[in-house]
PDB file of C-alpha atoms in Angstrom:
ATOM      1  CA  MET A 236     134.286 190.167 182.131  1.00 74.00           C
ATOM      2  CA  TYR A 237     134.739 191.807 185.415  1.00 90.00           C
ATOM      3  CA  SER A 238     135.146 194.979 186.348  1.00 93.00           C
ATOM      4  CA  ILE A 239     137.842 195.747 189.069  1.00 97.00           C
ATOM      5  CA  ASN A 240     137.905 198.665 191.334  1.00 97.00           C
ATOM      6  CA  PRO A 241     139.497 200.035 194.023  1.00 98.00           C
ATOM      7  CA  LEU A 242     138.841 198.973 197.727  1.00 98.00           C
ATOM      8  CA  ASN A 243     139.028 201.086 200.924  1.00 96.00           C
ATOM      9  CA  LYS A 244     138.188 200.858 204.795  1.00 97.00           C
ATOM     10  CA  GLU A 245     134.379 200.777 203.979  1.00 97.00           C
ATOM     11  CA  ASP A 246     134.686 197.486 201.952  1.00 98.00           C
ATOM     12  CA  TYR A 247     136.925 195.747 205.034  1.00 98.00           C
ATOM     13  CA  GLU A 248     134.154 193.962 206.616  1.00 97.00           C
ATOM     14  CA  GLU A 249     133.131 192.077 203.348  1.00 98.00           C
ATOM     15  CA  MET A 250     136.399 191.847 202.392  1.00 98.00           C
ATOM     16  CA  ILE A 251     137.151 189.847 205.822  1.00 98.00           C
ATOM     17  CA  THR A 252     134.063 187.901 205.157  1.00 98.00           C
ATOM     18  CA  VAL A 253     135.983 186.924 201.658  1.00 98.00           C
ATOM     19  CA  TRP A 254     138.979 186.178 203.246  1.00 98.00           C
ATOM     20  CA  GLU A 255     137.693 184.032 206.090  1.00 98.00           C
ATOM     21  CA  ALA A 256     135.384 181.810 203.773  1.00 98.00           C
ATOM     22  CA  SER A 257     138.627 181.691 201.335  1.00 97.00           C
ATOM     23  CA  VAL A 258     140.610 180.743 203.850  1.00 96.00           C
ATOM     24  CA  ARG A 259     138.722 177.875 205.417  1.00 96.00           C
ATOM     25  CA  ALA A 260     137.921 176.347 201.375  1.00 95.00           C
ATOM     26  CA  THR A 261     141.909 176.116 201.089  1.00 93.00           C
ATOM     27  CA  HIS A 262     144.288 176.232 204.181  1.00 94.00           C
ATOM     28  CA  ASP A 263     142.483 173.374 205.611  1.00 92.00           C
ATOM     29  CA  PHE A 264     146.171 172.993 207.321  1.00 93.00           C
ATOM     30  CA  LEU A 265     145.542 175.829 208.732  1.00 93.00           C
ATOM     31  CA  PRO A 266     144.145 174.768 212.982  1.00 94.00           C
ATOM     32  CA  GLU A 267     141.204 176.701 214.009  1.00 95.00           C
ATOM     33  CA  ALA A 268     143.189 178.520 216.807  1.00 94.00           C
ATOM     34  CA  ARG A 269     145.380 180.028 214.124  1.00 94.00           C
ATOM     35  CA  ILE A 270     143.084 181.484 211.752  1.00 95.00           C
ATOM     36  CA  LEU A 271     140.989 183.165 214.361  1.00 96.00           C
ATOM     37  CA  GLU A 272     144.524 184.860 215.153  1.00 94.00           C
ATOM     38  CA  LEU A 273     145.120 185.720 211.843  1.00 94.00           C
ATOM     39  CA  LYS A 274     141.712 187.490 211.461  1.00 97.00           C
ATOM     40  CA  PRO A 275     142.329 190.525 213.586  1.00 97.00           C
ATOM     41  CA  LEU A 276     145.567 191.010 212.048  1.00 95.00           C
ATOM     42  CA  ILE A 277     144.230 190.829 208.597  1.00 96.00           C
ATOM     43  CA  LEU A 278     141.594 193.454 209.418  1.00 95.00           C
ATOM     44  CA  ASP A 279     143.169 195.602 211.524  1.00 96.00           C
ATOM     45  CA  GLN A 280     146.705 195.747 210.022  1.00 96.00           C
ATOM     46  CA  TYR A 281     147.621 194.049 206.882  1.00 97.00           C
ATOM     47  CA  PHE A 282     144.513 195.495 204.850  1.00 98.00           C
ATOM     48  CA  ASP A 283     146.019 198.977 205.565  1.00 98.00           C
ATOM     49  CA  MET A 284     149.447 198.192 204.324  1.00 97.00           C
ATOM     50  CA  VAL A 285     148.469 196.944 200.587  1.00 98.00           C
ATOM     51  CA  LEU A 286     146.785 198.855 197.943  1.00 98.00           C
ATOM     52  CA  LEU A 287     143.446 196.882 197.704  1.00 98.00           C
ATOM     53  CA  TYR A 288     141.358 196.143 194.555  1.00 98.00           C
ATOM     54  CA  GLY A 289     138.277 194.003 193.864  1.00 98.00           C
ATOM     55  CA  VAL A 290     135.723 192.293 191.897  1.00 98.00           C
ATOM     56  CA  LYS A 291     131.918 192.987 193.025  1.00 96.00           C
ATOM     57  CA  ASN A 292     128.788 191.929 191.436  1.00 94.00           C
ATOM     58  CA  ASP A 293     125.889 193.135 192.173  1.00 92.00           C
ATOM     59  CA  GLY A 294     127.342 194.763 195.042  1.00 92.00           C
ATOM     60  CA  LEU A 295     128.434 191.764 196.812  1.00 95.00           C
ATOM     61  CA  LEU A 296     132.822 191.160 196.767  1.00 98.00           C
ATOM     62  CA  LEU A 297     133.535 188.043 195.027  1.00 98.00           C
ATOM     63  CA  GLY A 298     137.006 188.461 195.273  1.00 98.00           C
ATOM     64  CA  PHE A 299     140.421 190.966 196.235  1.00 98.00           C
ATOM     65  CA  LEU A 300     143.721 191.528 195.759  1.00 98.00           C
ATOM     66  CA  GLY A 301     146.423 193.208 197.836  1.00 98.00           C
ATOM     67  CA  ILE A 302     149.749 194.513 196.205  1.00 98.00           C
ATOM     68  CA  HIS A 303     152.998 196.118 197.728  1.00 98.00           C
ATOM     69  CA  GLU A 304     155.081 197.424 195.277  1.00 97.00           C
ATOM     70  CA  ILE A 305     155.561 194.496 192.563  1.00 97.00           C
ATOM     71  CA  ASP A 306     154.081 191.828 195.204  1.00 98.00           C
ATOM     72  CA  ILE A 307     151.241 189.825 195.329  1.00 98.00           C
ATOM     73  CA  GLU A 308     150.384 190.013 199.280  1.00 97.00           C
ATOM     74  CA  MET A 309     146.403 188.491 199.192  1.00 97.00           C
ATOM     75  CA  LEU A 310     144.814 187.430 196.456  1.00 98.00           C
ATOM     76  CA  PHE A 311     141.455 185.673 198.108  1.00 98.00           C
ATOM     77  CA  ILE A 312     138.176 184.493 196.452  1.00 98.00           C
ATOM     78  CA  ASP A 313     134.514 183.843 197.665  1.00 98.00           C
ATOM     79  CA  PRO A 314     134.373 179.841 197.575  1.00 97.00           C
ATOM     80  CA  LYS A 315     131.164 180.510 195.751  1.00 96.00           C
ATOM     81  CA  ALA A 316     132.848 182.406 192.907  1.00 96.00           C
ATOM     82  CA  ARG A 317     135.771 179.738 192.616  1.00 94.00           C
ATOM     83  CA  GLY A 318     135.792 178.446 188.951  1.00 93.00           C
ATOM     84  CA  THR A 319     134.337 182.052 187.983  1.00 96.00           C
ATOM     85  CA  GLY A 320     137.580 183.552 186.382  1.00 96.00           C
ATOM     86  CA  VAL A 321     137.838 186.013 189.189  1.00 97.00           C
ATOM     87  CA  GLY A 322     140.602 184.709 190.747  1.00 97.00           C
ATOM     88  CA  LYS A 323     142.347 184.939 187.015  1.00 97.00           C
ATOM     89  CA  THR A 324     141.034 188.010 186.139  1.00 97.00           C
ATOM     90  CA  LEU A 325     142.355 189.773 189.365  1.00 98.00           C
ATOM     91  CA  LEU A 326     145.909 187.998 188.646  1.00 98.00           C
ATOM     92  CA  LEU A 327     146.279 189.361 185.296  1.00 97.00           C
ATOM     93  CA  TYR A 328     145.222 192.895 186.656  1.00 98.00           C
ATOM     94  CA  ALA A 329     148.036 192.769 189.043  1.00 98.00           C
ATOM     95  CA  ILE A 330     150.293 191.369 186.353  1.00 98.00           C
ATOM     96  CA  GLU A 331     149.176 193.902 183.493  1.00 97.00           C
ATOM     97  CA  GLU A 332     148.184 196.829 185.107  1.00 97.00           C
ATOM     98  CA  LEU A 333     149.877 196.635 188.531  1.00 97.00           C
ATOM     99  CA  ASN A 334     153.170 195.629 187.041  1.00 97.00           C
ATOM    100  CA  CYS A 335     153.111 192.647 190.110  1.00 98.00           C
ATOM    101  CA  SER A 336     155.784 189.960 189.095  1.00 98.00           C
ATOM    102  CA  LYS A 337     155.772 188.472 192.584  1.00 98.00           C
ATOM    103  CA  VAL A 338     154.008 186.224 194.965  1.00 98.00           C
ATOM    104  CA  ASP A 339     154.671 184.214 198.238  1.00 97.00           C
ATOM    105  CA  VAL A 340     151.970 181.301 198.574  1.00 97.00           C
ATOM    106  CA  ASN A 341     151.346 178.556 201.810  1.00 96.00           C
ATOM    107  CA  GLU A 342     153.159 175.380 200.256  1.00 96.00           C
ATOM    108  CA  GLN A 343     150.135 173.296 201.775  1.00 96.00           C
ATOM    109  CA  ASN A 344     147.671 175.089 199.649  1.00 95.00           C
ATOM    110  CA  GLN A 345     147.985 173.102 196.450  1.00 94.00           C
ATOM    111  CA  GLN A 346     145.238 174.825 194.880  1.00 93.00           C
ATOM    112  CA  ALA A 347     146.973 178.253 195.179  1.00 95.00           C
ATOM    113  CA  VAL A 348     150.467 176.796 193.902  1.00 97.00           C
ATOM    114  CA  ASP A 349     148.841 175.164 190.775  1.00 97.00           C
ATOM    115  CA  PHE A 350     147.035 178.364 190.095  1.00 97.00           C
ATOM    116  CA  TYR A 351     150.107 180.199 190.048  1.00 98.00           C
ATOM    117  CA  LEU A 352     152.040 177.721 188.461  1.00 98.00           C
ATOM    118  CA  TYR A 353     149.538 177.514 185.557  1.00 97.00           C
ATOM    119  CA  MET A 354     149.388 181.477 185.457  1.00 97.00           C
ATOM    120  CA  GLY A 355     153.305 181.563 184.406  1.00 97.00           C
ATOM    121  CA  PHE A 356     154.882 181.978 187.767  1.00 98.00           C
ATOM    122  CA  GLN A 357     158.274 179.615 188.946  1.00 98.00           C
ATOM    123  CA  ILE A 358     159.015 178.291 191.875  1.00 98.00           C
ATOM    124  CA  VAL A 359     162.370 180.774 192.744  1.00 98.00           C
ATOM    125  CA  GLY A 360     162.629 179.603 196.963  1.00 98.00           C
ATOM    126  CA  ARG A 361     161.714 178.347 200.012  1.00 98.00           C
ATOM    127  CA  SER A 362     160.846 179.563 203.211  1.00 97.00           C
ATOM    128  CA  PRO A 363     160.531 176.937 205.984  1.00 96.00           C
ATOM    129  CA  LEU A 364     158.524 179.636 208.422  1.00 95.00           C
ATOM    130  CA  ASP A 365     155.367 181.624 207.276  1.00 91.00           C
ATOM    131  CA  GLY A 366     155.479 185.553 207.636  1.00 88.00           C
ATOM    132  CA  GLN A 367     154.535 185.369 211.394  1.00 88.00           C
ATOM    133  CA  GLY A 368     157.538 182.942 211.976  1.00 92.00           C
ATOM    134  CA  GLN A 369     154.763 179.855 212.375  1.00 91.00           C
ATOM    135  CA  PRO A 370     155.745 176.711 210.747  1.00 93.00           C
ATOM    136  CA  TYR A 371     153.643 177.137 207.721  1.00 94.00           C
ATOM    137  CA  PRO A 372     156.377 176.982 204.556  1.00 96.00           C
ATOM    138  CA  LEU A 373     156.114 179.142 201.914  1.00 97.00           C
ATOM    139  CA  LEU A 374     157.056 179.031 198.591  1.00 98.00           C
ATOM    140  CA  HIS A 375     158.103 182.020 196.871  1.00 98.00           C
ATOM    141  CA  LEU A 376     157.337 182.422 193.026  1.00 98.00           C
ATOM    142  CA  SER A 377     157.887 184.372 190.790  1.00 98.00           C
ATOM    143  CA  LEU A 378     156.833 185.267 186.672  1.00 97.00           C
ATOM    144  CA  ARG A 379     159.296 183.602 184.290  1.00 79.00           C
TER     145      ARG A 379
END
């Protein structure tokens, strides 16, 4: 079983590395320019807007979670740790310990959509644009 611990600014560099690797593995719909635009926003702004928790093994970050109130704002797993239960562990922690019940996910990220549906979320809405007003539709999911 994995241990989950709070993350802070000292973890940001490792978190952005995991974020980028995860995005490159799962967000093949995003052009390179968009990833490069998002990276400094995530690092310099978005990490500061959420409570952060992570799973480390031998001092290496395997994945992390960012929440705001009852919303899961971020859940990114190092591609090398995918399929090992890290994502499920972080999601269950968000649900059971932090009382989260909502998440938005890129519609084109089918792996993430399938994961959340498998974990008991249902689609309750859709937005044609992402949070930055870009044409990457979001699905709004909520626990049943």
